[in-house]
Coordinates of C-alpha atoms in Angstrom, one line a residue:
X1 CA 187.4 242.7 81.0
X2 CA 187.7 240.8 78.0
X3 CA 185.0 238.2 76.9
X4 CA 185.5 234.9 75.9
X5 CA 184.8 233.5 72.6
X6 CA 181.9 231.7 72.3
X7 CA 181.5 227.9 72.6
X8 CA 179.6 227.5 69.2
X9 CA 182.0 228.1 67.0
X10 CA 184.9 226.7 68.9
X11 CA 182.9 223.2 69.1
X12 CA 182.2 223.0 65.4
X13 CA 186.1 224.1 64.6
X14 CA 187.1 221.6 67.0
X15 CA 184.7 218.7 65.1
X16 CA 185.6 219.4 62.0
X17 CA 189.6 219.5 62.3
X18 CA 188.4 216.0 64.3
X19 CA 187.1 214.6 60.7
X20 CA 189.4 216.0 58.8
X21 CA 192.7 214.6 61.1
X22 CA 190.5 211.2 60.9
X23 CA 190.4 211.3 57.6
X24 CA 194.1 211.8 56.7
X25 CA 195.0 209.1 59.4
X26 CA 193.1 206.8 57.6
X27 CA 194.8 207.5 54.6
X28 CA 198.3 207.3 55.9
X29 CA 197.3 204.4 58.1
X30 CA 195.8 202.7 55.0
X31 CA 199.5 201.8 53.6
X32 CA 199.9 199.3 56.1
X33 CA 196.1 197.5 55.5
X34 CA 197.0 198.1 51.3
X35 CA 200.3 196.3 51.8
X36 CA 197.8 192.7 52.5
X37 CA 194.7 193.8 51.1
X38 CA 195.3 196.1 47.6
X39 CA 191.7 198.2 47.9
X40 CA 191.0 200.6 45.5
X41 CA 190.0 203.2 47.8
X42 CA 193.2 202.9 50.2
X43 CA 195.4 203.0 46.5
X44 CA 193.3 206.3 45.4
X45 CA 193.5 207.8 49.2
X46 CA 197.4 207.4 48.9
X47 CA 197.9 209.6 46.0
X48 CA 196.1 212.6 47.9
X49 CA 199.2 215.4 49.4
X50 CA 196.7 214.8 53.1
X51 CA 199.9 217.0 54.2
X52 CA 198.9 220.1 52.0
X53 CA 195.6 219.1 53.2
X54 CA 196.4 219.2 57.0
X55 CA 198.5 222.1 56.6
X56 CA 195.5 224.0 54.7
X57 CA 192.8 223.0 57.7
X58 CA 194.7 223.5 60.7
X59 CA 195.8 227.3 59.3
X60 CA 192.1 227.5 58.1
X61 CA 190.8 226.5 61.8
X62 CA 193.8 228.6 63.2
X63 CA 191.8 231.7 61.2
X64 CA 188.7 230.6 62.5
X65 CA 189.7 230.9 66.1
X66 CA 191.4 234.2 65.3
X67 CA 188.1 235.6 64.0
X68 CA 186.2 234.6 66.6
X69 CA 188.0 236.2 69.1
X70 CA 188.5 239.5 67.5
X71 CA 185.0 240.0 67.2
X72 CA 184.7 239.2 71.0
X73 CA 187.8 241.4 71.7
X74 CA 185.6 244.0 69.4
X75 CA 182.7 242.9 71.4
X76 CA 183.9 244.0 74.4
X77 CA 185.8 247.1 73.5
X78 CA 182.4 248.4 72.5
X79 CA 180.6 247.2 75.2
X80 CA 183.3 249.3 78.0
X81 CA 183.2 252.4 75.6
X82 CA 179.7 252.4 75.2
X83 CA 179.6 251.9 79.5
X84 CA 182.3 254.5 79.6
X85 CA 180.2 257.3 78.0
X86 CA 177.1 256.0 80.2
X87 CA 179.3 256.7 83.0
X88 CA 180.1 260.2 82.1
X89 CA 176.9 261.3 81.2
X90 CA 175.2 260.2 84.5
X91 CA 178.4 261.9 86.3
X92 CA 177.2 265.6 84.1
X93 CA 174.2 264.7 85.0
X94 CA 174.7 264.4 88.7
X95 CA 176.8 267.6 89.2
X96 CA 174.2 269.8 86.6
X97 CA 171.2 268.7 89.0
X98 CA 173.2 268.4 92.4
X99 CA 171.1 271.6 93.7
X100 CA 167.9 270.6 91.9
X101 CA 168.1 267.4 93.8
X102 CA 168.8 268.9 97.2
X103 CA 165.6 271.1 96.2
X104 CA 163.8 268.2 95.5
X105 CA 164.3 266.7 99.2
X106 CA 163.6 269.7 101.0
X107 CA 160.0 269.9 98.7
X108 CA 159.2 266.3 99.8
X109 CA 160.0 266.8 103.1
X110 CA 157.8 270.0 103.5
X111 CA 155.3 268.0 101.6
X112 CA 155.3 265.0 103.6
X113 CA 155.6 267.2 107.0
X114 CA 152.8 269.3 106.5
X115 CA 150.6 266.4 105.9
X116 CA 151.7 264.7 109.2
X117 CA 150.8 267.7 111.5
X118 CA 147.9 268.6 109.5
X119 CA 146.1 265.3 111.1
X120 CA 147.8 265.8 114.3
X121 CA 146.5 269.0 114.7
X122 CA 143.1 267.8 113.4
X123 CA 143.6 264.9 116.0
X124 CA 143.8 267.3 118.9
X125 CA 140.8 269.7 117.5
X126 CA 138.3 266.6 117.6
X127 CA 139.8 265.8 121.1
X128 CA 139.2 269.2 122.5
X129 CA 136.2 270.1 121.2
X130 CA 134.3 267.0 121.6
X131 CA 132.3 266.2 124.9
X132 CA 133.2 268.2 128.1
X133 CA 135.3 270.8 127.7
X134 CA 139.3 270.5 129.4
X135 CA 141.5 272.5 129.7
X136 CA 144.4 270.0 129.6
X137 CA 143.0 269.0 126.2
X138 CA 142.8 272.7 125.6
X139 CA 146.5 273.4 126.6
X140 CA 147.9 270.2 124.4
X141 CA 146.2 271.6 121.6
X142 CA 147.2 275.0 122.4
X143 CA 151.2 274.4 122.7
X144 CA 150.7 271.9 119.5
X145 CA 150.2 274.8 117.3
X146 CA 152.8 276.6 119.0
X147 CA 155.6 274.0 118.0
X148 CA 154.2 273.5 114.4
X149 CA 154.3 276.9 114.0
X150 CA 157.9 277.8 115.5
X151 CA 159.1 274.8 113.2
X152 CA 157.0 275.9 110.1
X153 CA 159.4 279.0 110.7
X154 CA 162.7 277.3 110.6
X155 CA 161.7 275.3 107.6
X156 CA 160.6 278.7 105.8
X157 CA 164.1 280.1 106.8
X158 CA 166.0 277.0 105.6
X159 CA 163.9 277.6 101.9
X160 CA 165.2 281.1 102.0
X161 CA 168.8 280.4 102.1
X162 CA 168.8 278.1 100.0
X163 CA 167.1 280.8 97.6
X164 CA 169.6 282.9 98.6
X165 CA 172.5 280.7 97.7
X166 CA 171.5 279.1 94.6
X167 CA 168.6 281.2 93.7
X168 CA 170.1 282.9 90.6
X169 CA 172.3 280.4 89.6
X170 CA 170.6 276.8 89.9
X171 CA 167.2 277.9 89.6
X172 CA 164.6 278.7 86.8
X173 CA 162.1 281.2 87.7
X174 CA 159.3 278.6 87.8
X175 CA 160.8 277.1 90.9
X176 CA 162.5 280.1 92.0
X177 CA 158.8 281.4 92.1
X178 CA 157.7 278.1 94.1
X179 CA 159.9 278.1 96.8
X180 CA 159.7 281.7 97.2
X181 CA 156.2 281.2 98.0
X182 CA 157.2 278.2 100.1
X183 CA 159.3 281.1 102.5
X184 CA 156.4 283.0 102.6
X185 CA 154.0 280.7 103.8
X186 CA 155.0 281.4 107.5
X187 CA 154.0 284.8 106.9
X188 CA 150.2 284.0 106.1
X189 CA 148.1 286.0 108.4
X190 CA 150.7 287.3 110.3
X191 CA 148.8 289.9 111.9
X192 CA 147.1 287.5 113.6
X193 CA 148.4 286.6 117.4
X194 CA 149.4 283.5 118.4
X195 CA 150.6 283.0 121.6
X196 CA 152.0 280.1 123.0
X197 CA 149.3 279.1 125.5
X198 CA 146.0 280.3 124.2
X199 CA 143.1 279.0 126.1
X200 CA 140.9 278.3 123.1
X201 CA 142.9 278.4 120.1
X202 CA 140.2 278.2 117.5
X203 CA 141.7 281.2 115.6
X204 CA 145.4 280.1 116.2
X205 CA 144.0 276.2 114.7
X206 CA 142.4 278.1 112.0
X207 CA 145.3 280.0 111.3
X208 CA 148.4 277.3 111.5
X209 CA 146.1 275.0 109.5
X210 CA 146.0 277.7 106.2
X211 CA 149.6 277.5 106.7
X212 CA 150.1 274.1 106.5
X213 CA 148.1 273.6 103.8
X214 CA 149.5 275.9 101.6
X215 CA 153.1 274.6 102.4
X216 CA 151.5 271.4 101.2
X217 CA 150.2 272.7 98.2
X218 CA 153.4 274.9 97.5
X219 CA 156.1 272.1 98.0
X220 CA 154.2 270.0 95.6
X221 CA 154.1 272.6 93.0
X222 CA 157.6 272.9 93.5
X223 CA 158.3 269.5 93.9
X224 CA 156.8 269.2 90.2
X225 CA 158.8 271.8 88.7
X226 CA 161.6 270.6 90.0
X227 CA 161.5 267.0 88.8
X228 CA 160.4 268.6 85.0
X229 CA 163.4 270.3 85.4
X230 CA 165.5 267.5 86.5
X231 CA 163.9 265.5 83.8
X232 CA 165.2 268.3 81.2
X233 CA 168.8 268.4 81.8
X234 CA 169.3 264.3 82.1
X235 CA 167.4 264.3 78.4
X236 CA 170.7 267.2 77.9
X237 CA 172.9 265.1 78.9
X238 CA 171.7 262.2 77.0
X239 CA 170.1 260.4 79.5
X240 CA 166.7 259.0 78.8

């Protein structure tokens, strides 16, 4: 869209033509007043071509107007060219780091989940093992590391196909190496037994908690590569 020309320099074109048609009116007009009154000034004013004059303004204000808006028509072609390339280096941009991004998500959301069910194990631990012992407390606790566990699994086995299906392609070996070790934190002690309703589940707590932790720590390692790499290929493409 085109912008308009400025109101400066149309209002100070518009005054002077005003003076300047002024002047000539009262030069013309002054035949008429000269006719009873003989002035010197109205006699000197008549022998002034205030046609050459009128013609040479309005063609110079004419110019004036055309100069000011070709350098908004300029203006503006620069302004949607410049927006144009911005445009196409944010859309090379998107589709270089589409995968990165997805990456990225699954990282924060490991991050973020870990976190959560690291206090709500610790949550059921304090409950359990303070005062009397119970053995509903016991069982909560018990199936509570069950489920984090069995879902700890599904999130390792989402991180190893996506591994699998942009692994070699989308990745660097920094986060290649990241979210490989992100799979294998399910597998941390896995000679240890876990069954579903253990009825103290010290070791299984013990256990599940080294596993979240390190899926915390790992999804923030790769959670850092990942934006450095991001960060890389938007500098690429011309994006600070």
């Amino acid at each position: 869209m085109n912008n308009l020309a400025k109101p400066v320099p149309i209002a100070i074109g518009i005054a002077f033509c005003a003076v300047v048609i002024a002047l000539i009116a009262i030069g013309i007009g002054g035949d008429i007043y000269d006719l009873n009154h003989g002035l010197w000034w109205i006699s000197f004013a008549k022998q002034i071509q205030w046609e050459s004059i009128l013609a040479g303004v309005l063609g110079l204000a004419g110019g004036i107007f055309v100069l000011t808006a070709s350098r908004a028509q300029i203006a503006a072609i620069e302004k949607s060219t410049a927006e144009t390339l911005r445009q196409s280096k944010i859309h090379h941009a998107d589709a270089r780091t589409s995968v990165l991004r997805l990456a990225m998500d699954m990282s924060t959301d490991n991050h973020e989940w870990a976190k959560t069910r690291i206090n709500i194990l610790e949550h059921h631990q304090n409950e359990t093992t303070e005062g009397v012992y119970s053995s509903e407390k016991s069982a909560a606790w018990g199936k509570a590391l069950f489920n984090v566990n069995q879902e700890l699994l599904v999130r390792c086995l989402y991180a190893g196909d996506m591994l699998k299906a942009h692994g070699v392609t989308s990745f660097n070996y920094p986060i290649h190496t990241a979210i490989s070790r992100l799979c294998n934190a399910v597998s941390i002690d896995a000679d240890v037994m876990l069954p579903a309703n253990p009825r103290i589940p010290n070791e299984h707590h013990t256990v599940t908690m080294k596993r979240l932790r390190e899926v915390s720590d790992r999804s923030a390692q790769a959670k850092n590569y990942i934006d450095f790499e991001i960060s890389r290929v938007c500098r690429e493409c011309g994006l600070e």
